[in-house]
Coordinates of C-alpha atoms in Angstrom, one line a residue:
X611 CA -80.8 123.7 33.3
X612 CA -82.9 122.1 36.2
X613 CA -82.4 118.9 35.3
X614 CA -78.6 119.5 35.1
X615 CA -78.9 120.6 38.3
X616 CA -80.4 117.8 39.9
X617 CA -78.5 115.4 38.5
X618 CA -76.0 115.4 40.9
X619 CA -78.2 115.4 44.0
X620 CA -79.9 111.9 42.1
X621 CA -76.1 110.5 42.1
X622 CA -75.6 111.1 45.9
X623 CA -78.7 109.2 46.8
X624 CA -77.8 106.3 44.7
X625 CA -74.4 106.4 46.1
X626 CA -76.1 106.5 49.8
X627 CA -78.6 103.5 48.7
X628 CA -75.7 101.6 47.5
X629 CA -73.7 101.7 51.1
X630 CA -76.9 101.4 52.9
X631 CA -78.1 97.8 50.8
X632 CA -74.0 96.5 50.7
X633 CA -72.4 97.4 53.8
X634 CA -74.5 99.0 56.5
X635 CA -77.6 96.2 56.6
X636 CA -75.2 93.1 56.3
X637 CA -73.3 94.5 58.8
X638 CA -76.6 95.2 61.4
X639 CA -77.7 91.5 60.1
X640 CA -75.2 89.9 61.5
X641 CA -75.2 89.6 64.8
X642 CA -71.9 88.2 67.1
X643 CA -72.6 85.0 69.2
X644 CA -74.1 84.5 72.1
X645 CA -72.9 83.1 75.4
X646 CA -73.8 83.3 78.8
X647 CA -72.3 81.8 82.4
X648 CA -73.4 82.1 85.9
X649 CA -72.0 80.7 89.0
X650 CA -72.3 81.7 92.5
X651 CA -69.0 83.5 93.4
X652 CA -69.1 82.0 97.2
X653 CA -68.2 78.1 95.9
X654 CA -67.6 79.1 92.1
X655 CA -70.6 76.1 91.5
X656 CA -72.1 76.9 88.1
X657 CA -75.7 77.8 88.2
X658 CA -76.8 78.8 84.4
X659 CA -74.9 78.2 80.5
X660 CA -75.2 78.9 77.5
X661 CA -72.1 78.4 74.7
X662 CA -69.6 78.8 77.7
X663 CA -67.0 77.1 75.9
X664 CA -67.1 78.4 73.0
X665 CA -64.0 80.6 71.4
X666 CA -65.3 84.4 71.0
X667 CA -64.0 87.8 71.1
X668 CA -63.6 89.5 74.2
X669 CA -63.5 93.1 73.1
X670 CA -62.3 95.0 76.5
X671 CA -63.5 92.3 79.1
X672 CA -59.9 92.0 78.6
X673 CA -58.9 94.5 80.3
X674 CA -59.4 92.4 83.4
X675 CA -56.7 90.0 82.8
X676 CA -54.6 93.2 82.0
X677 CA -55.4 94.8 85.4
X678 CA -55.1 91.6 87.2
X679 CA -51.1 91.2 85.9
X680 CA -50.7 94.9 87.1
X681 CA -51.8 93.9 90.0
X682 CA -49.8 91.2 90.4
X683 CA -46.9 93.2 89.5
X684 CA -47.5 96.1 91.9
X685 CA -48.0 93.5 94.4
X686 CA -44.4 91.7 94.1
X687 CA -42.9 95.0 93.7
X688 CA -42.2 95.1 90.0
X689 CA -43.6 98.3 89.6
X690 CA -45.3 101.3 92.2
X691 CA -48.5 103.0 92.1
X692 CA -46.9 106.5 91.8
X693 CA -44.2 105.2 89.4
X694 CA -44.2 107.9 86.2
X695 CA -45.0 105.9 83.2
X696 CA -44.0 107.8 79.7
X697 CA -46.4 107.3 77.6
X698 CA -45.4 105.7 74.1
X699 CA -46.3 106.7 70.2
X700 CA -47.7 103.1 70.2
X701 CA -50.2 103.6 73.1
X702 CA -50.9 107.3 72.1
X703 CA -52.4 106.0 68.9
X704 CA -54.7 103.2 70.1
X705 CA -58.6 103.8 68.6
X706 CA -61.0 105.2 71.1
X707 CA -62.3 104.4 73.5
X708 CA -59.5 106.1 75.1
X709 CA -58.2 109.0 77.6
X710 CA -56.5 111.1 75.1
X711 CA -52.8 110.5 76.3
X712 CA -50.0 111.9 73.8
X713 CA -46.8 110.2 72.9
X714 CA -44.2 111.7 75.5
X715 CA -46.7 112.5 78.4
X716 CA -45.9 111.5 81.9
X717 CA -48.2 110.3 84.1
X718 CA -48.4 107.8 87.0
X719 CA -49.2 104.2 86.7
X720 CA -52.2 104.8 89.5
X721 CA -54.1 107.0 86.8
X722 CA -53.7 104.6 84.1
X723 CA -55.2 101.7 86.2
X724 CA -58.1 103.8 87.3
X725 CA -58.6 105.0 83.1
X726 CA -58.6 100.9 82.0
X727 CA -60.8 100.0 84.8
X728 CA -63.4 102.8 84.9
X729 CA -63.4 104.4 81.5
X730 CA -62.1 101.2 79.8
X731 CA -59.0 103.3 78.0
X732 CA -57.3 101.4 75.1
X733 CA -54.6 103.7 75.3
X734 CA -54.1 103.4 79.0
X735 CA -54.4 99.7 78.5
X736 CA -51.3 99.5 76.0
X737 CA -49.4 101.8 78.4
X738 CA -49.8 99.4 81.2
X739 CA -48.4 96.6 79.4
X740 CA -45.3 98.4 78.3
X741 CA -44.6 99.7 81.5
X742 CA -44.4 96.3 82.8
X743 CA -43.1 94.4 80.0
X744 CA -41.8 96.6 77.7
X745 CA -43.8 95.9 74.9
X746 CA -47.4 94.9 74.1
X747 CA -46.4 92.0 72.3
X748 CA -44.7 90.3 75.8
X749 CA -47.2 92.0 78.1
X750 CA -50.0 89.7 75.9
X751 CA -47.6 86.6 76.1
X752 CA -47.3 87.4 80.2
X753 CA -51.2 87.8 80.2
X754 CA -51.7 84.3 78.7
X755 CA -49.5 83.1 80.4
X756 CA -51.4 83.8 83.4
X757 CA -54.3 82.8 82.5
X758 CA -53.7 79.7 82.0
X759 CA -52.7 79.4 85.3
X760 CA -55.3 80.6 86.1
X761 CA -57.6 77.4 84.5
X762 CA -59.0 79.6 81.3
X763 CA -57.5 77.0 79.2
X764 CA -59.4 78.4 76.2
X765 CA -58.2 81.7 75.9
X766 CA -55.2 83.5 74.2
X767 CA -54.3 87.2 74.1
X768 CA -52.7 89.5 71.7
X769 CA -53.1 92.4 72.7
X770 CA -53.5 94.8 76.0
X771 CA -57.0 96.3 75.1
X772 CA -58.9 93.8 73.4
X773 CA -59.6 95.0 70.2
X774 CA -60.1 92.5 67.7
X775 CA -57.3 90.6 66.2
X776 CA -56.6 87.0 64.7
X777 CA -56.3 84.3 67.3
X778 CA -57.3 87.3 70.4
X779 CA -60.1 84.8 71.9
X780 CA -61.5 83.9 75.1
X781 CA -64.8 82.1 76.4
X782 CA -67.7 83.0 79.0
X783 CA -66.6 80.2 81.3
X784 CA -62.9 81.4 81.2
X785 CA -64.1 85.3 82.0
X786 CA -66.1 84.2 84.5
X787 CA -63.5 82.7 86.6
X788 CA -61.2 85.5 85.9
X789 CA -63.6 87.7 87.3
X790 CA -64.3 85.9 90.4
X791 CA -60.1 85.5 90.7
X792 CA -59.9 89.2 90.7
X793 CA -62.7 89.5 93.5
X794 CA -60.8 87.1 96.0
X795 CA -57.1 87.6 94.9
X796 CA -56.8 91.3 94.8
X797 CA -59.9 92.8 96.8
X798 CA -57.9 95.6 97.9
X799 CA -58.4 96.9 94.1
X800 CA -61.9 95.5 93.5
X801 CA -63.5 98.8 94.7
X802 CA -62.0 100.5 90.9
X803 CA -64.8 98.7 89.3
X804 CA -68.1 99.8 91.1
X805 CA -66.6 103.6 90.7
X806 CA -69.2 105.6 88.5
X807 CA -66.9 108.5 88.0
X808 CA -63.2 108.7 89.0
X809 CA -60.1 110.6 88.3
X810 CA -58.0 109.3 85.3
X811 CA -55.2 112.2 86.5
X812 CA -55.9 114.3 83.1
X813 CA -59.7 114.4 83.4
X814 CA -62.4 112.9 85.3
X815 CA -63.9 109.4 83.6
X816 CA -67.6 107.8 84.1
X817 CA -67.7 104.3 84.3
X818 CA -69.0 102.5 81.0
X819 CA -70.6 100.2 83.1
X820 CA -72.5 103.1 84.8
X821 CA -76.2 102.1 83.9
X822 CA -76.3 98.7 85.4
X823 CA -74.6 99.7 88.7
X824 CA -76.9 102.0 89.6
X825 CA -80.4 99.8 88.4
X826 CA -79.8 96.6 89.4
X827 CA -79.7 96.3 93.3
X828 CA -76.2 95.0 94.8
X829 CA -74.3 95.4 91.0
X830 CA -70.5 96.6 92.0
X831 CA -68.7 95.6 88.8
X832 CA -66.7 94.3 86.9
X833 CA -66.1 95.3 83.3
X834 CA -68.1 96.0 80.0
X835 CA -67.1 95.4 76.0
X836 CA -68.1 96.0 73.0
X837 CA -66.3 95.8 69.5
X838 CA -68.8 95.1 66.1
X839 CA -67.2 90.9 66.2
X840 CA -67.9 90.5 69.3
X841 CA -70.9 92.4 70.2
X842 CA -71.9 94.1 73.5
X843 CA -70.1 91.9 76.4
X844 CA -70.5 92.3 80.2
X845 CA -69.1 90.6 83.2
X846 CA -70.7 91.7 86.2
X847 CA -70.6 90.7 90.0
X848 CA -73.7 91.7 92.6
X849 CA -74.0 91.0 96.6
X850 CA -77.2 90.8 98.3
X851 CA -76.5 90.0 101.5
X852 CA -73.9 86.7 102.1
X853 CA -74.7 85.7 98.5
X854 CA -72.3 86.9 95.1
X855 CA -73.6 86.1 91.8
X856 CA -71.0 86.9 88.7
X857 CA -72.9 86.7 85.4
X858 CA -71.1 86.7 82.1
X859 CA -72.8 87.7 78.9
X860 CA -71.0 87.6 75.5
X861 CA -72.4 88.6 71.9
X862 CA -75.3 90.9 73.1
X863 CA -77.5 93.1 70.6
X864 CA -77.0 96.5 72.5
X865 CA -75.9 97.6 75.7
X866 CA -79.8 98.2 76.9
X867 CA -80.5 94.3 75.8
X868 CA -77.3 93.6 77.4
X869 CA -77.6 94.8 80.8
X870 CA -81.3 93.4 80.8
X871 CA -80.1 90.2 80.0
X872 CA -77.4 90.2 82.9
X873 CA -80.4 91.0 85.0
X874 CA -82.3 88.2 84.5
X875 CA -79.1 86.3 84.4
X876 CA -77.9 87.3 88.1
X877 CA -81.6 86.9 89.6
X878 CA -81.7 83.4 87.9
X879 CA -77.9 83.4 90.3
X880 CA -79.5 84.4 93.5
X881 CA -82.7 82.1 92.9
X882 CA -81.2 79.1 92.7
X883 CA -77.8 79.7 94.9
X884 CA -78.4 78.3 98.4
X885 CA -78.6 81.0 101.4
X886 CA -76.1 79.5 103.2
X887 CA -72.5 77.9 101.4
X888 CA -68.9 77.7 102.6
X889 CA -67.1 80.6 101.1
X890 CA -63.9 78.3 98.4
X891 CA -61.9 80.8 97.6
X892 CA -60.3 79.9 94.1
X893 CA -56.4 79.7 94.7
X894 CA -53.7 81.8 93.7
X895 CA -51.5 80.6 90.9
X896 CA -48.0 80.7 91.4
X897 CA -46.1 84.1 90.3
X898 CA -43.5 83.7 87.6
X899 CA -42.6 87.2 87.2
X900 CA -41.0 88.6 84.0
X901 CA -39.8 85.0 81.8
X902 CA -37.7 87.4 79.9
X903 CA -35.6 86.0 76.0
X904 CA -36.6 87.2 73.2
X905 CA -39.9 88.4 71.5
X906 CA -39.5 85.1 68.9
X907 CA -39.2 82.2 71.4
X908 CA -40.1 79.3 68.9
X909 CA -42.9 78.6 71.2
X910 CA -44.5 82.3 71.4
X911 CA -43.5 82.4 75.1
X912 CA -40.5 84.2 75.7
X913 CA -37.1 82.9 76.4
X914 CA -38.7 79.7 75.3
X915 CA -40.6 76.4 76.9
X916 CA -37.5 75.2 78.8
X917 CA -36.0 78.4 80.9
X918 CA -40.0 79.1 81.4
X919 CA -40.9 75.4 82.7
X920 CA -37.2 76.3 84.9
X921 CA -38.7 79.1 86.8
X922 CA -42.0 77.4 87.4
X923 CA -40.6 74.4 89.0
X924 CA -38.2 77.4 91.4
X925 CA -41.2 79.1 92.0
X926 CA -43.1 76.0 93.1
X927 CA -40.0 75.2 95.6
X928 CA -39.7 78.7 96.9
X929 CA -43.3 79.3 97.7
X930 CA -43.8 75.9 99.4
X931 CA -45.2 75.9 102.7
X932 CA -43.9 73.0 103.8
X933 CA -41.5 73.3 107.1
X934 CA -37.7 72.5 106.7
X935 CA -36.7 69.0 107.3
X936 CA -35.1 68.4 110.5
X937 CA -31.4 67.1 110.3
X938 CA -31.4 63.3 109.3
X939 CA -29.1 60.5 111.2
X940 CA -26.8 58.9 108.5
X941 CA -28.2 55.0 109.1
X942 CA -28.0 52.5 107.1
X943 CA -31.8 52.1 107.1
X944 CA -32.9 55.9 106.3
X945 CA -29.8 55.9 103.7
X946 CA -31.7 53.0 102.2
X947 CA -35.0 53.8 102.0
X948 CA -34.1 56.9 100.0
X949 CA -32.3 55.1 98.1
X950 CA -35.3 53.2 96.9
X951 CA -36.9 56.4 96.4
X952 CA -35.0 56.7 93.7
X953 CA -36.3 60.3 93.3
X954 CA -33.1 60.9 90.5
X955 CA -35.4 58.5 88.4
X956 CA -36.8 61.6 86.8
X957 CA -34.2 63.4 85.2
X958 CA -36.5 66.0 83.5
X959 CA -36.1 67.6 86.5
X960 CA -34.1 70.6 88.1
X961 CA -32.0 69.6 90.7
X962 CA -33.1 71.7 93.0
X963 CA -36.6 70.0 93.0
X964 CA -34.8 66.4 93.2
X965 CA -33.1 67.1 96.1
X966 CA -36.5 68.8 98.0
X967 CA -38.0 65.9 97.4
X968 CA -35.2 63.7 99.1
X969 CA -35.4 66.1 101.5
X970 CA -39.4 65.4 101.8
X971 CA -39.0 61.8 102.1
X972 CA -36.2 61.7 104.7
X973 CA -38.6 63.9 106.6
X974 CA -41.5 61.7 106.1
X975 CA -39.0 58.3 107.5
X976 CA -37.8 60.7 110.8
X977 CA -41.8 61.6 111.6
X978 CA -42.5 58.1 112.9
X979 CA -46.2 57.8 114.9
X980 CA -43.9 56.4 117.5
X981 CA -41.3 59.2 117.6
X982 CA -42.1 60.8 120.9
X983 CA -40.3 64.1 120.4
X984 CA -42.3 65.4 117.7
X985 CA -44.4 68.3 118.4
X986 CA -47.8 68.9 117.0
X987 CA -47.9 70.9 114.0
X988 CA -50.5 72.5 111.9
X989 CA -51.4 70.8 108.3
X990 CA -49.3 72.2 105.5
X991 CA -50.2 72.0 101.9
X992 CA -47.2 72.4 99.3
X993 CA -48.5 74.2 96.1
X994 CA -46.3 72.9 92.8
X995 CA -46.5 74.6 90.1
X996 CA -48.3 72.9 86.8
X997 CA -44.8 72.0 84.7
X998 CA -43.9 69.7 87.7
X999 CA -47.7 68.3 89.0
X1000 CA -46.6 64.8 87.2
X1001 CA -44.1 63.5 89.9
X1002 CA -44.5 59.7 90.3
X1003 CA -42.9 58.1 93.2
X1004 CA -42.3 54.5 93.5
X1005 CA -44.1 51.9 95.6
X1006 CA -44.5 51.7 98.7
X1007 CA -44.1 55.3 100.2
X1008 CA -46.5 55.6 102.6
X1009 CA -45.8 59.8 103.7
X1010 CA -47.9 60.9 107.4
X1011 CA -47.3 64.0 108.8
X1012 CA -49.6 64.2 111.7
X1013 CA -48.5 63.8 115.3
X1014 CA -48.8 60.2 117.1
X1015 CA -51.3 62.3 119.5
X1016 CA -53.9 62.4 117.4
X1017 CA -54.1 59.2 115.3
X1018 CA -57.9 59.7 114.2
X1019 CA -57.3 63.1 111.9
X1020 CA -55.5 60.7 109.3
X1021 CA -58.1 59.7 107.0
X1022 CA -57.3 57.8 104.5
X1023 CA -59.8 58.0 100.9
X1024 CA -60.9 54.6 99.3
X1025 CA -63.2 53.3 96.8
X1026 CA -65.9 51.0 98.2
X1027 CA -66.0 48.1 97.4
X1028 CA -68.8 47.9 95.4
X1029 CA -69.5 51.2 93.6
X1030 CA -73.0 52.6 93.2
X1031 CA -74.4 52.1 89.8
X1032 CA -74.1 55.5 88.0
X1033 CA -77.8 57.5 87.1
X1034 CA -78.0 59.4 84.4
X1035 CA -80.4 62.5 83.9
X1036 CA -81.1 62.8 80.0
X1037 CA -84.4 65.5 80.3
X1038 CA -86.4 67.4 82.9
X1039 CA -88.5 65.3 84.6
X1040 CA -92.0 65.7 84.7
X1041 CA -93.0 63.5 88.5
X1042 CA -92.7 65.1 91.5
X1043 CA -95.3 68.1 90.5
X1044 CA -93.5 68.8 87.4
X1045 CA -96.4 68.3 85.1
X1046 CA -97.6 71.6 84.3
X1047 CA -97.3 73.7 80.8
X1048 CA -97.8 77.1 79.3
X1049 CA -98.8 77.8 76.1
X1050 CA -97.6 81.0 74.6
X1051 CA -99.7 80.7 71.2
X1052 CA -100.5 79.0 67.9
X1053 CA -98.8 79.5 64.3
X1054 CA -99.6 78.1 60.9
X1055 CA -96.7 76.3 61.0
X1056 CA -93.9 74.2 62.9
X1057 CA -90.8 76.3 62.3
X1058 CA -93.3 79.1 63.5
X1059 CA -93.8 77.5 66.7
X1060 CA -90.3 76.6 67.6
X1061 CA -89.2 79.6 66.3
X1062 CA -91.1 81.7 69.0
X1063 CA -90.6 79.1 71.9
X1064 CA -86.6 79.8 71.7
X1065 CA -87.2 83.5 71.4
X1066 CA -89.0 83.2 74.3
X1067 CA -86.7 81.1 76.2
X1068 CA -84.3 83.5 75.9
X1069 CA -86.3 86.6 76.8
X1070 CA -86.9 84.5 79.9
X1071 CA -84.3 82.8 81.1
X1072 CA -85.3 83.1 84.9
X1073 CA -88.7 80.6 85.0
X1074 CA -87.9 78.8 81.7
X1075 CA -84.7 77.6 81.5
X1076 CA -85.0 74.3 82.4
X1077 CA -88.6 73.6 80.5
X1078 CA -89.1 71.0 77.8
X1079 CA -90.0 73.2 74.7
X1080 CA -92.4 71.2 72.7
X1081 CA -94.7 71.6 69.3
X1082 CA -98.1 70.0 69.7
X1083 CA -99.9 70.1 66.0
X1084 CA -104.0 70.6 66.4
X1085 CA -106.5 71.5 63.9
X1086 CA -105.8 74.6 63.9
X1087 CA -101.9 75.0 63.8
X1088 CA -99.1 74.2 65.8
X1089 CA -99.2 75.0 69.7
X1090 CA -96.0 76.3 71.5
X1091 CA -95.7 74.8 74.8
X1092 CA -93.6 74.7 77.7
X1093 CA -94.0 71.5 79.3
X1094 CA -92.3 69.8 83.0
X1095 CA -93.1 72.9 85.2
X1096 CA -94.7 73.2 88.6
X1097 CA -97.7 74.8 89.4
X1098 CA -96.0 77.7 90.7
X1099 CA -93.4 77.9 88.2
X1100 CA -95.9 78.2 85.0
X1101 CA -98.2 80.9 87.1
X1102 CA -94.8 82.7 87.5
X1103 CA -93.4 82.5 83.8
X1104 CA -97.0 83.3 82.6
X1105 CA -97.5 86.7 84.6
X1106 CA -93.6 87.5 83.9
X1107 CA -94.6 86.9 80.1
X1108 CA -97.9 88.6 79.7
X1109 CA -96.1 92.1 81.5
X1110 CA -93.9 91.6 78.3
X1111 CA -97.2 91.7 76.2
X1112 CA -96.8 87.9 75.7
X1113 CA -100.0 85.9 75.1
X1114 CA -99.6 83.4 77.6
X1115 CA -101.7 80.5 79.6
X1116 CA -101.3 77.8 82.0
X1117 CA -101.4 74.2 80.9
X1118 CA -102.5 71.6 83.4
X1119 CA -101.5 68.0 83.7
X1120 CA -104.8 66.7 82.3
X1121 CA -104.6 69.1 79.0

């Protein structure tokens, strides 16, 4: 009778040994890529990566390209703050993390911002895009839309939240410029990120992203994300003083790990950004609004590649700074040199952008340097829109709009005549004082060695970085150096190491 009784209890911990071997250690083995990207936010000059091209999943770091096209659409008046948004079945049944909305609850689009942003809400996420598209589906085709104007020419979106799905990708280079986009073009909204608790409207949220603002000194955003593909992701931004660092980390192993890489990542920022820079704001992409057509363009954009390619090139015209031309004589001369303009050589496009740039060159003709009447103006720079950047104009058209007054602000760019030969930097050099080492241990063998030397790279990225890792065999074993340090550097790395319990000593030049 005992042993019938124990025989079931023997079946469930075979079972449990079973999903422990199969599914729960494969899946803990296999860890998501890593990628890293740091620039300093002031010029956007890229100071550290790692993998920054490469194609990963976002997980919610995608909720900042959601936020930034309700932004965008609150700003041109597509949709209010205190509009009521009802919430959909579709968005009431996203997967945590979420605020707990239910399918036919009101609540304003303010409170579903503040729930993305702070608590990272995958059902306030989806019911942000449908307010402003109508549907997921569009609201992902408007969001990459955007970002490739934007420049994140490696990313696609197919969804609102950023949980994983087939061809949902983006890179550390791409989310790093978004995040430094959302800093300058909407800092009216920035403040949502650095919030550690907010209200979502239906409850109070905490910020996922909690831990790192309040330990690492100047951290005020941006936005945290984790699914099992792609692993624990952060972007974050920090200010010390006139200096902004944005660090981007994809594929880490937990969100401790995580946020202590990003660390090390935004001091490496601040050490090697310069104290002073001239602040280059990225610029603002043109806005195309809703494209509208239908949800099966052939192209996956809707309404289609022409009708979107349409509105571009009206946006382009509409936005143009550029001042009005002044009313042209009808000559014989001015009729003829826009003539040979020829501008309806390029029938591809709209009308409407033919005729502005007729309009551009008879302007250009009238603003002789010897015109006396012409006031002086301010420089203005005409924005076009990508679909319509390839405009070639026959030779010669020789276009100056500064005043006669002031002859010396035209500068015009050449090559030199005889161009410097081109240097090429292949490895760190090891002149100039850069001829020290550490050595952080021997090991039986070779694999051994290298093994531990990019394990230690990584754990310290600050001081190491740009050091030669190199595998010196001896008698004994195979030493792991770092070679083409300074002095300084190697004392540095070595004390930084050895308060990680890493064996570590200084090489000199003569070892």
């Amino acid at each position: 009778m005992k042993t019938r009784k124990r025989q079931p209890l023997r079946w469930v911990l075979l079972a449990l040994a079973t999903l422990w071997m199969v599914v729960i250690v494969p899946l803990s083995a296999a860890a998501a890529p890593y990628a890293a990207m740091v620039i300093d936010a002031r010029s956007g000059e890229v100071l550290h990566s790692r993998n920054a091209d490469s194609r990963l999943h976002p997980a919610s770091l995608t909720k900042m390209m959601t936020l930034y096209v309700v932004f965008e659409a609150v700003e041109n008046g597509e949709i209010s703050l205190d509009d009521t948004i009802t919430i959909s079945r579709h968005a009431a049944s996203e997967p945590p993390s979420k605020l707990g909305l239910r399918a036919g609850q009101k609540i304003k689009l303010r409170y579903l911002i503040r729930a993305a942003a702070v608590k990272s809400a995958n059902d306030a996420a989806t019911a942000l895009g449908e307010a402003i598209e109508g549907s997921e589906a569009r609201f992902a085709r408007r969001m990459t839309r955007t970002a490739k104007a934007l420049g994140m020419a490696r990313t696609t979106f197919k969804n609102a939240h950023g949980l994983t799905e087939d061809g949902h990708l983006s890179t550390a280079r791409d989310m790093t410029t978004l995040g430094r986009h959302l800093f300058y073009d909407f800092p009216e909204y920035y403040n949502l990120f650095s919030r550690v608790e907010t209200d979502a409207g239906v409850r109070s949220v905490s910020n996922t992203n909690r831990r790192l603002l309040s330990a690492y000194k100047g951290a005020d955003g941006i936005k945290t994300g984790y699914t099992r593909a792609a692993g624990f992701n952060l972007v974050a931004s920090a200010e010390r003083g006139n200096e902004r660092i944005i660090a981007t980390v994809f594929g880490g192993r937990s969100s401790h790990s995580r946020n202590a890489e990003v660390a090390e990542l935004l001091d490496l920022g601040f050490s090697r950004a310069p104290r002073r820079v001239a602040v280059n704001k990225p610029a603002r992409p043109p806005y195309y609004g809703k494209i509208g057509g239908s949800d099966d363009a052939p192209d996956g954009t809707p309404g289609g590649t022409s009708k979107t390619v349409r509105l571009a090139a009206a946006a382009a015209v509409k936005k143009s700074l550029r001042p009005s031309a002044r009313p042209i004589p009808d000559t014989p001369d001015t009729a003829t040199l826009v003539a040979e303009a020829d501008v309806a050589a390029t029938p591809t496009l709209p009308t409407v952008v033919q005729d502005d740039i007729q309009q551009a060159l008879a302007q250009a003709i009238e603003l002789k340097p010897e015109t006396p009447e012409v006031a002086p103006q301010e420089d203005t720079v005409v924005a076009a829109a990508t679909p319509v950047t390839d405009i070639e104009l026959p030779d010669p058209v020789l276009v100056s709009v500064k005043p006669a007054a002031r002859p010396k602000d035209l500068v015009l760019a050449a090559l030199p005549e005889t161009a410097p030969e081109p240097q090429v930097v292949t490895r760190v050099s090891t002149s100039g004082g850069r001829n020290w080492g550490i050595n952080v241990g021997r090991y039986p063998s070779e694999y051994k060695a290298r093994k531990v030397l990019l394990k230690t790279a990584l754990s310290e990225v600050g001081t190491l970085d740009d050091a030669l890792r190199k595998v010196v065999e001896r008698r004994g074993g195979y030493d792991a150096n770092f070679m083409g340090l300074t002095r300084e550097t190697a004392d540095l790395a070595c004390r930084r190491l050895q308060a990680k319990q890493v064996t570590c000593f200084m090489v000199d030049p003569g070892s």
